[in-house]
Short mmCIF file of C-alpha atoms and ligand atoms in Angstrom, two decimals:
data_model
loop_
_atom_site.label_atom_id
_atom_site.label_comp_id
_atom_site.label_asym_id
_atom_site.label_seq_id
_atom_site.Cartn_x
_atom_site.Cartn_y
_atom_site.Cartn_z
CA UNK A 1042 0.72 -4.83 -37.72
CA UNK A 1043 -2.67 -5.31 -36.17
CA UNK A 1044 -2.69 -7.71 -33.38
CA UNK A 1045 -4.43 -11.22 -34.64
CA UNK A 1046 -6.75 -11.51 -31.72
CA UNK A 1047 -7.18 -8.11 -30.02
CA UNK A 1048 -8.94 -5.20 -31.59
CA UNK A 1049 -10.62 -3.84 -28.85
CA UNK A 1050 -9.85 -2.81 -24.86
CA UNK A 1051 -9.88 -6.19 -22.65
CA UNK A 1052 -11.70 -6.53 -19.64
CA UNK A 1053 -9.85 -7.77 -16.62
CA UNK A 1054 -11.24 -10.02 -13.86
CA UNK A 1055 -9.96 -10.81 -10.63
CA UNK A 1056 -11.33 -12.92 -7.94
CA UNK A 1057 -8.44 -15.46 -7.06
CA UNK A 1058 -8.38 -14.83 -3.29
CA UNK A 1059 -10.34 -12.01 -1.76
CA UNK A 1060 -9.87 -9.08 -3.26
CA UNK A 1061 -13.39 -8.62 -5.98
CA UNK A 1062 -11.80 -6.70 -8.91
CA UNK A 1063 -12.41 -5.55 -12.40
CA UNK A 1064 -10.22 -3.44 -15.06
CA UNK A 1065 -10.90 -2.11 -18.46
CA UNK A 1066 -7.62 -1.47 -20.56
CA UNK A 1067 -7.13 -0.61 -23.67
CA UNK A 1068 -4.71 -2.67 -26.34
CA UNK A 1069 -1.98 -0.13 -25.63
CA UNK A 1070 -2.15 -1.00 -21.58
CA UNK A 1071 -3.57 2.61 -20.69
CA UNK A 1072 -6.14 2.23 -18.02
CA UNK A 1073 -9.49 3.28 -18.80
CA UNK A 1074 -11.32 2.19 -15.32
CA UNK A 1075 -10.40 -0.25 -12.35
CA UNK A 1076 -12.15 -0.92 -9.19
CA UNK A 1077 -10.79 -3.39 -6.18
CA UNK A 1078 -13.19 -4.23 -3.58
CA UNK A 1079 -11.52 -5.84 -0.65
CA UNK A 1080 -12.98 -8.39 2.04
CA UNK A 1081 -10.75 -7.88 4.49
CA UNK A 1082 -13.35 -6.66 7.15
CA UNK A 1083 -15.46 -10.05 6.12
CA UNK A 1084 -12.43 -12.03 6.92
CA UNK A 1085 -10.79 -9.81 9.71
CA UNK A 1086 -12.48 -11.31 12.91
CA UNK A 1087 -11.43 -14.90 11.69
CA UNK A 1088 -7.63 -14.12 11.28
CA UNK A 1089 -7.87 -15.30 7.70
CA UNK A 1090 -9.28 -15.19 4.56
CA UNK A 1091 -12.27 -18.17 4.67
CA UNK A 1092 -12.80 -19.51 0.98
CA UNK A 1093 -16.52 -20.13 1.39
CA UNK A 1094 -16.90 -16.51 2.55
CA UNK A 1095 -14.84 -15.35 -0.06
CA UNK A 1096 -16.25 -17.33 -2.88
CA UNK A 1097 -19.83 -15.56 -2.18
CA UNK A 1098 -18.84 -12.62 -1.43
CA UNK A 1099 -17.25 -12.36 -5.56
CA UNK A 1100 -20.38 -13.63 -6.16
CA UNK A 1101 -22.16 -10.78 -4.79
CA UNK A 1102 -19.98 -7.89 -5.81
CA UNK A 1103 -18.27 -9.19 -8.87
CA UNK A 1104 -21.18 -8.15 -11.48
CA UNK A 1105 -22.04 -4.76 -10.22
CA UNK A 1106 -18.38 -3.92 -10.52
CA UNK A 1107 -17.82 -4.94 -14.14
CA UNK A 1108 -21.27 -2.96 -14.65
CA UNK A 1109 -19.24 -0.30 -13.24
CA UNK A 1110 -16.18 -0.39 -14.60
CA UNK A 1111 -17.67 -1.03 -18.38
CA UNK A 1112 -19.42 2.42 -17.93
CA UNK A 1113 -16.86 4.16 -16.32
CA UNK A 1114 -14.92 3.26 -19.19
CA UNK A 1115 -17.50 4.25 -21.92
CA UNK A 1116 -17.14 0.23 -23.57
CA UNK A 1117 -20.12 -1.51 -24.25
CA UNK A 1118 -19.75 -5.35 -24.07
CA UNK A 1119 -19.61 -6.15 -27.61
CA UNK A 1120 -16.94 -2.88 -28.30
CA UNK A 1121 -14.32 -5.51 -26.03
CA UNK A 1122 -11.45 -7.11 -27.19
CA UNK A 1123 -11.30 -9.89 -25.39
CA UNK A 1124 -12.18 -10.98 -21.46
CA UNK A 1125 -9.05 -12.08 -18.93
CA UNK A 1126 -9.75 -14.03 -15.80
CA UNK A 1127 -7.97 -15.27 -13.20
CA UNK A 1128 -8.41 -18.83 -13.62
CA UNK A 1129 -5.64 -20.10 -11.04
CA UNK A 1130 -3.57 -20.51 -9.24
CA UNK A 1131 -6.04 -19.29 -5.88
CA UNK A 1132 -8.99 -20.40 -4.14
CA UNK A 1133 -10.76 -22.55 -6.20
CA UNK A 1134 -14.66 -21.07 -5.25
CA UNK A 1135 -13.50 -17.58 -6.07
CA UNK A 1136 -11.98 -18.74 -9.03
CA UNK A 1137 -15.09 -20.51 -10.53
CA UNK A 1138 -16.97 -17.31 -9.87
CA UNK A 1139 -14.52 -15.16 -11.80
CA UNK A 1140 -13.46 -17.32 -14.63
CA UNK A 1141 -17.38 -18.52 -14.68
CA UNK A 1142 -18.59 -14.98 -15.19
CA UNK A 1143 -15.81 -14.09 -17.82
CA UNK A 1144 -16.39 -17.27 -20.07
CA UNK A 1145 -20.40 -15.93 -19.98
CA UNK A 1146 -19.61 -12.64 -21.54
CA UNK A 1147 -16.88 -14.35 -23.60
CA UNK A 1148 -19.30 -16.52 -24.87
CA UNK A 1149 -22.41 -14.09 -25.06
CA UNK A 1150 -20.71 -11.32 -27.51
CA UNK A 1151 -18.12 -13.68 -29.29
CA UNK A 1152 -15.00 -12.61 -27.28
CA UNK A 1153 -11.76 -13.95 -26.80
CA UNK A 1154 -11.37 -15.51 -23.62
CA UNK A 1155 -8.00 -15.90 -21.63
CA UNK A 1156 -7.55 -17.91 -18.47
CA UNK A 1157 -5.20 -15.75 -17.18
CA UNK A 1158 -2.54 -17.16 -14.66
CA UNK A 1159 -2.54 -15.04 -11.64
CA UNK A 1160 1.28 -15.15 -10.77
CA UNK A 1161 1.68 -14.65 -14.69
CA UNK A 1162 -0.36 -11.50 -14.09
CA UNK A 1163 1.89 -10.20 -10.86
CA UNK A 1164 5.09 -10.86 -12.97
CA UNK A 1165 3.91 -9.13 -16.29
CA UNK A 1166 2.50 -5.93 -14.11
CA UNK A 1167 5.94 -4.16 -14.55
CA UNK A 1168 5.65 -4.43 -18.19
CA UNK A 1169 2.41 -2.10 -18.29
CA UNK A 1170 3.56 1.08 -20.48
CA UNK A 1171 2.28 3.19 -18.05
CA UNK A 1172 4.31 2.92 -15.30
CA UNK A 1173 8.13 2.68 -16.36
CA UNK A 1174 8.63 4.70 -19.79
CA UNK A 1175 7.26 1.91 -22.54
CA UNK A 1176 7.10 -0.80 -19.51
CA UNK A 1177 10.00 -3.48 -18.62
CA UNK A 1178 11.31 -5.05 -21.41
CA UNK A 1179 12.54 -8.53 -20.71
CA UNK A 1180 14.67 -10.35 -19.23
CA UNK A 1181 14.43 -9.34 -15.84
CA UNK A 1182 13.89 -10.51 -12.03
CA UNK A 1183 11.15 -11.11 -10.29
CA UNK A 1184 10.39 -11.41 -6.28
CA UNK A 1185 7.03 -12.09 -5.32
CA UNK A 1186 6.25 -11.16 -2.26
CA UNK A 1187 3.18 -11.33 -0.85
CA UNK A 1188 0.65 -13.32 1.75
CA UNK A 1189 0.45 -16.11 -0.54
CA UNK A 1190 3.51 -16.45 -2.62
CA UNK A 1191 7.69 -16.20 -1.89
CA UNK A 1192 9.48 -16.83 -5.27
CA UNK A 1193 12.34 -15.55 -7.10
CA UNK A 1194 11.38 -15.34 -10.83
CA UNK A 1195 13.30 -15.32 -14.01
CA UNK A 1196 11.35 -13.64 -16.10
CA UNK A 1197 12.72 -14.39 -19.46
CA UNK A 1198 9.81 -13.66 -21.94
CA UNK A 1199 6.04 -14.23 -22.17
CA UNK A 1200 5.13 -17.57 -21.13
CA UNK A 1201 9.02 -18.28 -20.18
CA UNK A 1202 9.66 -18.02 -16.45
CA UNK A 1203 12.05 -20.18 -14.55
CA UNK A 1204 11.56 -20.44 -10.71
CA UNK A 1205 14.57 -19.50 -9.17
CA UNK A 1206 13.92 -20.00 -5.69
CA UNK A 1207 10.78 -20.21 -3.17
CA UNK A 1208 10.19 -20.46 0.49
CA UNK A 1209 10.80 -23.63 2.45
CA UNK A 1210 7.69 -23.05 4.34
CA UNK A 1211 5.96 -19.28 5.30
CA UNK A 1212 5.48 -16.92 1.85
CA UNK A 1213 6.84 -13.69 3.70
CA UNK A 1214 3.61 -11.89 3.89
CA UNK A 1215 2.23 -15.22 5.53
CA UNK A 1216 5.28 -14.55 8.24
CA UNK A 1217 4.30 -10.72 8.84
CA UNK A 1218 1.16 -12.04 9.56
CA UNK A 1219 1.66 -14.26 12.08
CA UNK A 1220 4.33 -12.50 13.95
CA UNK A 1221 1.61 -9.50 14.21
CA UNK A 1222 -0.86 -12.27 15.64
CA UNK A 1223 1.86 -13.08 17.87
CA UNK A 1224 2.63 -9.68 19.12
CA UNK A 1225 -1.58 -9.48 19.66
CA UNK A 1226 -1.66 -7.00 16.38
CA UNK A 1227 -4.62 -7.26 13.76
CA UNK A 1228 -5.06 -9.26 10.48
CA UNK A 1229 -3.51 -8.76 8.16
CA UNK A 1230 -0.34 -7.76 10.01
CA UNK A 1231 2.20 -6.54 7.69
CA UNK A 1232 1.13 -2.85 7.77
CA UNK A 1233 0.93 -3.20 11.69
CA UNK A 1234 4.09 -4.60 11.90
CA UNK A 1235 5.07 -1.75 9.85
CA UNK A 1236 3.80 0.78 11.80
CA UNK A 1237 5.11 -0.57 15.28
CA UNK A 1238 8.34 -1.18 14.09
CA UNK A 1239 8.99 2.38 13.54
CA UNK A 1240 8.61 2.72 17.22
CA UNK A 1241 11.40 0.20 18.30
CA UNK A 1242 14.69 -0.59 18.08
CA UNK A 1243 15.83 -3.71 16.19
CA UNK A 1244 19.09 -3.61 18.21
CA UNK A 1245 17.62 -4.53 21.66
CA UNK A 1246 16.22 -7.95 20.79
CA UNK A 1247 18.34 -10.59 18.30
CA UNK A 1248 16.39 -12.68 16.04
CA UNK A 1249 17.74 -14.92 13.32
CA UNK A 1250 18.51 -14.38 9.65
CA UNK A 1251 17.09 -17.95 8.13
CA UNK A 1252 19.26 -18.55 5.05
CA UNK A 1253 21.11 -16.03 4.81
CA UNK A 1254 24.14 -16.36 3.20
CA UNK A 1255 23.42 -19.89 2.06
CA UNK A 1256 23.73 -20.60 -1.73
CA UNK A 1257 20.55 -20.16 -4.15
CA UNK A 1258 17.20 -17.67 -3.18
CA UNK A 1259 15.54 -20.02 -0.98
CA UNK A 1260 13.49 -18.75 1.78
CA UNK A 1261 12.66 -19.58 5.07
CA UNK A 1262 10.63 -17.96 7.73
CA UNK A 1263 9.35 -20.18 10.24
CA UNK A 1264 12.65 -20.20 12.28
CA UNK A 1265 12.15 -16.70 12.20
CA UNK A 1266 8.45 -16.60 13.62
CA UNK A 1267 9.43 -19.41 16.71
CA UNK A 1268 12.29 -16.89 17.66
CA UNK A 1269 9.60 -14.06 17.81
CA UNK A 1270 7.66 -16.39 19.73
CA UNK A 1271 10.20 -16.64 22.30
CA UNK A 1272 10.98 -12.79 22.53
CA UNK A 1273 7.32 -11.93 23.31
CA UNK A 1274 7.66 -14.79 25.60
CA UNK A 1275 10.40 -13.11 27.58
CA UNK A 1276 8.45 -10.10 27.29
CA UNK A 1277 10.70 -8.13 24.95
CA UNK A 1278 9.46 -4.65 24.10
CA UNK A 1279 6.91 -5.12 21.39
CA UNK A 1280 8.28 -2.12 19.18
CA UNK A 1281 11.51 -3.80 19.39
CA UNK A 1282 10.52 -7.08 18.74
CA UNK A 1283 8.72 -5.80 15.59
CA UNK A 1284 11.87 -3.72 14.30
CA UNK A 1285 13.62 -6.43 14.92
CA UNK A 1286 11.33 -8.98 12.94
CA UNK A 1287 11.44 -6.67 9.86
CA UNK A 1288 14.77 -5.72 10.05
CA UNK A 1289 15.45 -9.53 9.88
CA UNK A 1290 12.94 -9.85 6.85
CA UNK A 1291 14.61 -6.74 5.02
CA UNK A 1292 18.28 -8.50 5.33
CA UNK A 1293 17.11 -11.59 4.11
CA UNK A 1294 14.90 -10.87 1.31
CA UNK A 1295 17.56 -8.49 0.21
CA UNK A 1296 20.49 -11.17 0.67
CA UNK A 1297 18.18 -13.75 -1.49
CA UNK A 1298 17.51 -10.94 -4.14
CA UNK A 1299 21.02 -10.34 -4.60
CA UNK A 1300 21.98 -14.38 -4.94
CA UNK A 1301 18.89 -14.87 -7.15
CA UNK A 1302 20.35 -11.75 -9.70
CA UNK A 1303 23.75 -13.82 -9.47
CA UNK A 1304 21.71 -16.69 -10.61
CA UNK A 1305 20.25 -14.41 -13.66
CA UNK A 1306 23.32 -12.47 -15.06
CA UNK A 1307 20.87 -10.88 -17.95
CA UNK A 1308 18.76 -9.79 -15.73
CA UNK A 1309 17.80 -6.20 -16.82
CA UNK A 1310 15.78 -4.98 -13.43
CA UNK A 1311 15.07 -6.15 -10.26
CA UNK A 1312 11.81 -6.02 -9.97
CA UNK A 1313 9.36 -6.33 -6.67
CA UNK A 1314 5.46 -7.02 -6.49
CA UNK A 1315 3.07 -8.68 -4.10
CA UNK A 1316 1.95 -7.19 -0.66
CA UNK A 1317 5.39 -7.05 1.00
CA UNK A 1318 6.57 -4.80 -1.54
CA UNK A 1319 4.52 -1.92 0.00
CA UNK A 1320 7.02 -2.55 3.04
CA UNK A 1321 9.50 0.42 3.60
CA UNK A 1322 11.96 -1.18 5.10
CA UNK A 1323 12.28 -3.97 2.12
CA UNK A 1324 12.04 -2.12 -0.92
CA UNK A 1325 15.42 0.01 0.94
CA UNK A 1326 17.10 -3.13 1.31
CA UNK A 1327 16.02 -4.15 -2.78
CA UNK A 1328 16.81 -0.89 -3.71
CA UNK A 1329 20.56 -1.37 -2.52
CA UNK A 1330 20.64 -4.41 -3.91
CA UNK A 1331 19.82 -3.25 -7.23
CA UNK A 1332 22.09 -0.18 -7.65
CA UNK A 1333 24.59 -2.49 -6.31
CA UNK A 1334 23.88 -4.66 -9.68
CA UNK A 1335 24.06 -1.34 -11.76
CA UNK A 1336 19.99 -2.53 -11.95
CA UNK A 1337 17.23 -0.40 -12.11
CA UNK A 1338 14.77 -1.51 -8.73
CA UNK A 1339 11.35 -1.35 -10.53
CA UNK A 1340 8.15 -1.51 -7.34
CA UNK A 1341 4.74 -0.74 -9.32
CA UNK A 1342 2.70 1.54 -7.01
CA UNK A 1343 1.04 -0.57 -3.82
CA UNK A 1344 -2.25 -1.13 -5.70
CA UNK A 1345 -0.72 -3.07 -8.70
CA UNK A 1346 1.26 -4.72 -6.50
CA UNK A 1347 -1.38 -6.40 -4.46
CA UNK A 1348 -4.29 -7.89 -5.99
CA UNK A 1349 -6.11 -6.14 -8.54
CA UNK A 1350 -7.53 -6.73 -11.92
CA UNK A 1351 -5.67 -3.96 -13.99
CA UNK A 1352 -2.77 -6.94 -13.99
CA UNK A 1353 -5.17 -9.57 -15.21
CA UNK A 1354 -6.11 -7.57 -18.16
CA UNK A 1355 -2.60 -6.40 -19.08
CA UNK A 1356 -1.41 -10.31 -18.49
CA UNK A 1357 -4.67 -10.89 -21.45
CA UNK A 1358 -3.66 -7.93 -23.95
CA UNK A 1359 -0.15 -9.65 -23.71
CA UNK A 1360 -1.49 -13.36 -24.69
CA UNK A 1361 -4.19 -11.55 -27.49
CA UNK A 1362 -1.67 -10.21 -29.21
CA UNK A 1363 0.31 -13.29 -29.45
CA UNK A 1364 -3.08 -15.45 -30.62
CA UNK A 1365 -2.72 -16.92 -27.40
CA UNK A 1366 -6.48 -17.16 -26.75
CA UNK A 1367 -8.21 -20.16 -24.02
CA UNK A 1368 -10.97 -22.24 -24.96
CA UNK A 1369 -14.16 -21.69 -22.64
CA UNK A 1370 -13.94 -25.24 -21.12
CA UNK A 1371 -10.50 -24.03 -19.77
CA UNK A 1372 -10.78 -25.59 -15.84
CA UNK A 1373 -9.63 -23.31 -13.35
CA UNK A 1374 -6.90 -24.44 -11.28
CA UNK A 1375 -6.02 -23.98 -7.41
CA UNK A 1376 -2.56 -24.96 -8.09
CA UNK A 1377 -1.04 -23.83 -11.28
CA UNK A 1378 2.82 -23.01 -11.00
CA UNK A 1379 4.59 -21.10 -13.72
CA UNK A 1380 7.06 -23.08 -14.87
CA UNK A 1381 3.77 -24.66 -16.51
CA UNK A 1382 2.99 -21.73 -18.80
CA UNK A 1383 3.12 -21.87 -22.72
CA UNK A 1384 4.06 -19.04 -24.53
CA UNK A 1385 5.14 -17.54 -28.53
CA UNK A 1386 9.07 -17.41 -27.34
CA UNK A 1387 8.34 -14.02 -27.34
CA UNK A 1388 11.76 -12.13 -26.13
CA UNK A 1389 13.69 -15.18 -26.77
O1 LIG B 2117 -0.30 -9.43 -2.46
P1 LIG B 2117 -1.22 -9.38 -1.30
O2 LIG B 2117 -2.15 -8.20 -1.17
O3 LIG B 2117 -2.16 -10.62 -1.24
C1 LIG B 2117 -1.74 -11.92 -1.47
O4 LIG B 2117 -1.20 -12.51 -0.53
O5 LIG B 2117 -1.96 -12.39 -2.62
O6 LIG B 2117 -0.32 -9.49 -0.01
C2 LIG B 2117 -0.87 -9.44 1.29
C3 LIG B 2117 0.25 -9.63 2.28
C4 LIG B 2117 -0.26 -9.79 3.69
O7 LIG B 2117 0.41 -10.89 4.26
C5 LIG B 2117 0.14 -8.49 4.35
O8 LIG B 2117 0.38 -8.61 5.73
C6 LIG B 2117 1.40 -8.14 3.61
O9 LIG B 2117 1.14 -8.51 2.27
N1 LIG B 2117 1.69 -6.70 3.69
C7 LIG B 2117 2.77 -6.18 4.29
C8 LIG B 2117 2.65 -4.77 4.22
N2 LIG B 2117 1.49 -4.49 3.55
C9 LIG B 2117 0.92 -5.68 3.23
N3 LIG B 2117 3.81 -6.77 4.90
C10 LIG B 2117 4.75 -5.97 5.42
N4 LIG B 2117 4.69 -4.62 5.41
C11 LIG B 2117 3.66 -3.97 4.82
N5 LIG B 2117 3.61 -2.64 4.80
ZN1 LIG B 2118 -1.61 -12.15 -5.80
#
């Protein structure tokens, strides 16, 4: 049967934090051209993404890149499908510029328009045909794990996720961060974190395991971070410290992962995106926890896993083809959680 609403490849837009990016897919998921443009460098020598900054800088790059991605793709405008945007949750000037410059082409060649939920897109990324034989079918678990987001998912069809747990305070990426400021490492810190702790020895300085054990897929991290604070206070071995620090993260995530699968007995994979994922150390720790579940550990490749707009598009073939379209007065959202999404019941 022909889709209702999607006869054409859909153009994917995302500009929800700062990473400027644009997709082209076509209805069957296959990638046809993607670009990501990150700001990190704009944002590096204030130890943080700043929204204003961000906002114009997707304003600057964010048309040349569709330009580019459109003819990279051989699709003229009018030959889309539809137009996705991220339209929440995220910063809210980046978000205007994004959703703002999808409604205009919407609107200019009569397009389908979907305001595409941004954690929706992370959790639907495994489901792309390309990168596990036919894609994840669902029901499966999600962890999210990434500067701005700490949740266990259960991902139970389109438009049907239940929030199984979330952090108390830091999102994990958030804690890598800071512990690298701590230990006088550059923003973002994860990947320098990384790096040093395959230097040191996690053995020679104790930090806690926040949580662990305790019942449900909570997470908390800033117990974590004060204890680092007080190692590089006694002037621990930085190497160590930083072993130590992951080591602590790996445990943890992996001891939430496996309470949050107890929590989801038809669970069919276990399933890991955001920035963290691109972590060694935790996707060893998942991947034990998944064969120990008889689940398959499913980690797209990094650059699906952090911000990019090949999800967005994917997350808007999978709404087009169940008629779930947005109106162009759709408001972008800062906050937007996804226990809030509306879907067909597809995989019900
Ligand atoms: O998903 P992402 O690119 O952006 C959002 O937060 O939405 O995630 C970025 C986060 C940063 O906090 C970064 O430090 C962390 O992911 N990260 C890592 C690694 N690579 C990126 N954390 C630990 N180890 C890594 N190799
Ligand atoms: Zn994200």
């Amino acid at each position: 049967m022909t889709p209702p609403l999607l006869n054409g490849p859909v153009l994917g837009i995302e500009s929800s934090c700062d990473e400027t990016a644009a997709a082209v897919l076509a209805p069957d998921g296959r990638v046809l051209a993607e670009a990501v443009l990150s700001q990190t460098e704009e944002h590096a020598r204030f130890g943080g993404v700043v929204p204003e900054l961000a906002a114009r800088a997707h304003l600057v790059h964010l048309p040349g890149l569709v330009v580019r991605v459109m003819a990279e793709a051989g699709v003229a405008p009018a030959g889309l499908g539809g137009v996705a945007a991220s339209s929440g949750p995220g910063l809210i000037g980046g978000l205007i510029v994004g959703a703002g410059f999808g409604k205009g082409m919407a609107l200019a060649h009569g397009l389908p328009f979907v305001a595409v939920n941004h954690l929706e897109a992370h959790a639907l990324t495994p489901r792309l045909p390309g990168l596990v034989g036919g894609g994840v079918a669902f029901p499966y678990l999600l962890l999210l794990l990434s500067g701005g987001h700490c949740q266990c998912v259960a991902v139970e069809g389109l438009g049907r996720y239940r929030r199984l747990g979330t952090t108390l305070d830091d999102a994990v990426g958030e804690a890598f961060d800071k512990a690298a400021k701590l230990l006088g490492l550059p923003w973002p810190g994860g990947p320098h974190m990384e790096r040093l702790a395959a230097q040191g020895d996690a053995g020679r300085v104790a930090l806690p395991r926040p949580l662990l054990g305790r019942a449900g897929c909570d997470f908390s991290f800033s117990g974590l971070k004060t204890a680092l604070a007080q190692a590089v206070g006694k002037a621990a071995d930085p190497a160590d410290i930083a072993a130590s620090f992951q080591a602590s993260v790996a445990a943890v995530v992996a001891d939430r992962a496996r309470h949050a699968l107890a929590m989801m007995q038809e669970a069919t994979a276990l399933v890991v995106s955001g920035g963290v994922a691109a972590n060694g150390a935790v996707r060893t720790a998942l991947a034990a926890v998944a064969a120990g579940a008889g689940l398959p550990l499913v980690a797209p490749p990094v650059r699906l896993c952090t911000d990019n707009a090949v999800m967005v598009a994917w997350c808007g073939i999978e709404r087009l083809r169940e008629g779930l379209a947005d109106p162009l007065d759709h408001a972008p959202r800062p906050r937007w959680p996804l226990d809030e999404m509306r879907g067909t019941g597809v995989g019900s």
